[in-house]
Each structure stands twice: as structure tokens, then as C-alpha cells.
Amino acid sequence: MEISHIEHIGIAVESLEQAIPFYEKVLGLKCYSIEEVADQKVKTAFFMVGQTKIELLEATSPESSIAKFIEKKGPGMHHMAFAVKNIEGALKEAEEKGVKLIDAAPRGGAEGLSIAFLHPKSTNSVLTELCEDKNK
Ligand code: ZN
């Protein structure tokens, strides 16, 4: 597959309101977008660092995978997302190479991206997301 850069790093937080001041007041970044992704039962806050984003994720329901993650491991780094050229092809290639997929086909993520997750069992326990900006 052809990866251009790390698109974003996802961080699970208990509360966006509590977490955002560290990024803004200490790191000097600016939160440029807060978006609810109903599909994934999360509210997200984005910061730009070069061409990579930091995505803070707060659960909006106890059934959210973020709520379950925090319950098990506490808040912290949740996933890493790579920008790929052809997400369908990249998923097919990963599957052919024996990677277990969480998403067999891309779905809609925050910021209008097409996203798909690879299973941590196949990625040295780092939840890995592939994403493609089809609007570009
Ligand atoms: Zn993500």
C-alpha cells in the first residue's frame, strides 16, 4: 500500500473539556474543530501538528468503543491513522497478507474521511486505522 503520512493520532479522553486546555494552553495548539460522529458514538476535537492531526475522542455513550477502552485501560493513546492513496486496495492488500480486519470495507469517519481499522491482533497491539480523503 502507499502511505503518505500519519494522518492523525487518536487519544481517548474522559472529557474533551478537561483535555483540550493541555493542548491549547501548554502545547500552544489550536482546536480547529469539534465534531460528533454519531456512528461511532464519539465526540472528537482536532488539532493540527504539521500535516498530522491529534484527534481527542470522548465517548457519548457507554456502548462506545472509547468508553470500553477507557474502562479497560484508562484514558490514553487509542489508535494511529495512516493516510493511504487507495483505501479499498490497501484493505485488500492487508487482508491478503494475513492481517485481520475490523472493517472489511471503508466507512465514513470524522472530517468526511473514508476510514477502516485493522485489528490490533495483527498490528502488534496498536489499533491501526487507514484513511483516505476522497474529497481531495
Ligand atoms: Zn481515527
XYZ file of C-alpha atoms and ligand atoms in Angstrom:
137
model
C 0.000 0.000 0.000
C 1.023 3.587 -0.443
C 1.053 5.640 2.764
C 1.784 9.368 2.512
C 1.894 10.374 6.191
C 0.434 9.844 9.647
C -2.998 11.398 9.221
C -3.783 11.536 12.925
C -3.180 10.051 16.333
C -6.319 9.218 18.295
C -6.337 9.764 22.040
C -9.140 8.537 24.289
C -10.134 11.102 26.907
C -12.782 11.137 29.595
C -13.792 14.674 28.742
C -12.860 16.940 25.828
C -13.473 19.944 28.023
C -10.902 18.716 30.538
C -8.371 17.560 27.951
C -8.378 20.458 25.474
C -6.643 23.022 27.752
C -3.430 20.923 27.857
C -3.183 21.041 24.060
C -4.113 24.718 23.808
C -2.582 26.305 26.890
C 0.520 24.108 27.335
C 1.349 22.878 23.826
C 0.054 26.041 22.167
C -2.041 24.191 19.569
C -5.434 25.397 18.429
C -8.539 23.214 18.470
C -9.952 23.907 14.995
C -12.897 21.537 15.024
C -15.200 19.699 17.402
C -17.392 17.135 15.725
C -19.742 14.418 16.903
C -19.530 11.158 14.956
C -22.877 9.592 15.860
C -21.968 6.399 14.043
C -19.081 5.729 16.419
C -20.726 7.292 19.489
C -17.887 9.738 19.990
C -17.249 13.447 20.101
C -13.922 14.464 18.587
C -11.671 17.507 18.895
C -8.922 18.159 16.338
C -5.557 19.904 16.470
C -3.133 20.303 13.583
C 0.571 19.500 14.072
C 2.316 19.934 10.729
C 0.290 17.709 8.409
C -0.646 15.357 11.239
C -3.656 15.812 13.479
C -4.274 14.957 17.075
C -7.802 13.609 17.490
C -9.186 13.606 21.012
C -12.056 11.160 21.441
C -14.731 11.350 24.099
C -17.423 8.668 24.346
C -21.022 9.853 24.008
C -22.449 6.516 25.176
C -21.321 3.661 27.459
C -21.543 1.389 24.380
C -18.938 3.429 22.549
C -15.675 1.599 21.873
C -13.944 4.586 23.506
C -15.925 4.074 26.731
C -14.947 0.389 26.734
C -11.306 1.241 26.027
C -11.161 3.697 28.951
C -12.888 1.217 31.221
C -10.264 -1.419 30.423
C -7.087 0.618 30.044
C -7.832 4.117 31.236
C -7.513 7.209 29.051
C -4.548 7.423 26.697
C -3.331 6.760 23.195
C -6.017 4.847 21.344
C -5.034 4.494 17.686
C -2.760 5.657 14.904
C -4.117 6.548 11.476
C -2.207 6.436 8.216
C -3.250 8.339 5.100
C -3.366 5.949 2.154
C -3.948 6.510 -1.553
C -6.488 3.795 -2.349
C -8.155 2.579 0.822
C -10.081 -0.284 -0.816
C -6.880 -1.572 -2.396
C -4.934 -1.096 0.837
C -7.510 -3.120 2.802
C -7.479 -5.874 0.216
C -3.696 -5.978 0.292
C -3.608 -6.109 4.114
C -6.138 -8.938 4.123
C -4.178 -10.858 1.505
C -1.096 -10.501 3.693
C -2.928 -12.158 6.585
C -3.972 -9.080 8.551
C -7.218 -9.386 10.478
C -9.569 -6.527 9.581
C -12.080 -4.811 11.826
C -13.671 -3.134 8.806
C -13.830 -5.219 5.635
C -14.925 -2.109 3.739
C -14.292 1.590 4.386
C -16.887 3.614 6.299
C -17.381 7.301 6.972
C -15.263 8.880 9.693
C -14.772 12.366 11.117
C -13.942 15.153 8.660
C -15.570 13.263 5.780
C -12.738 10.751 5.512
C -13.154 7.141 4.427
C -11.723 5.043 7.245
C -11.128 1.400 8.169
C -9.485 -0.242 11.151
C -7.043 -3.136 11.217
C -7.282 -5.480 14.177
C -4.701 -4.913 16.970
C -4.042 -8.668 16.988
C -2.356 -8.215 13.612
C -0.631 -4.902 14.357
C 1.448 -5.509 17.483
C -1.451 -4.301 19.635
C -1.551 -0.825 18.105
C -5.050 -0.183 16.819
C -4.307 0.959 13.271
C -6.581 2.999 11.063
C -6.244 3.584 7.352
C -7.908 6.644 5.907
C -8.361 8.357 2.622
C -9.679 11.794 1.823
C -11.879 11.089 -1.176
C -12.790 14.768 -1.482
C -9.266 15.711 -2.476
Zn -9.094 7.996 13.925
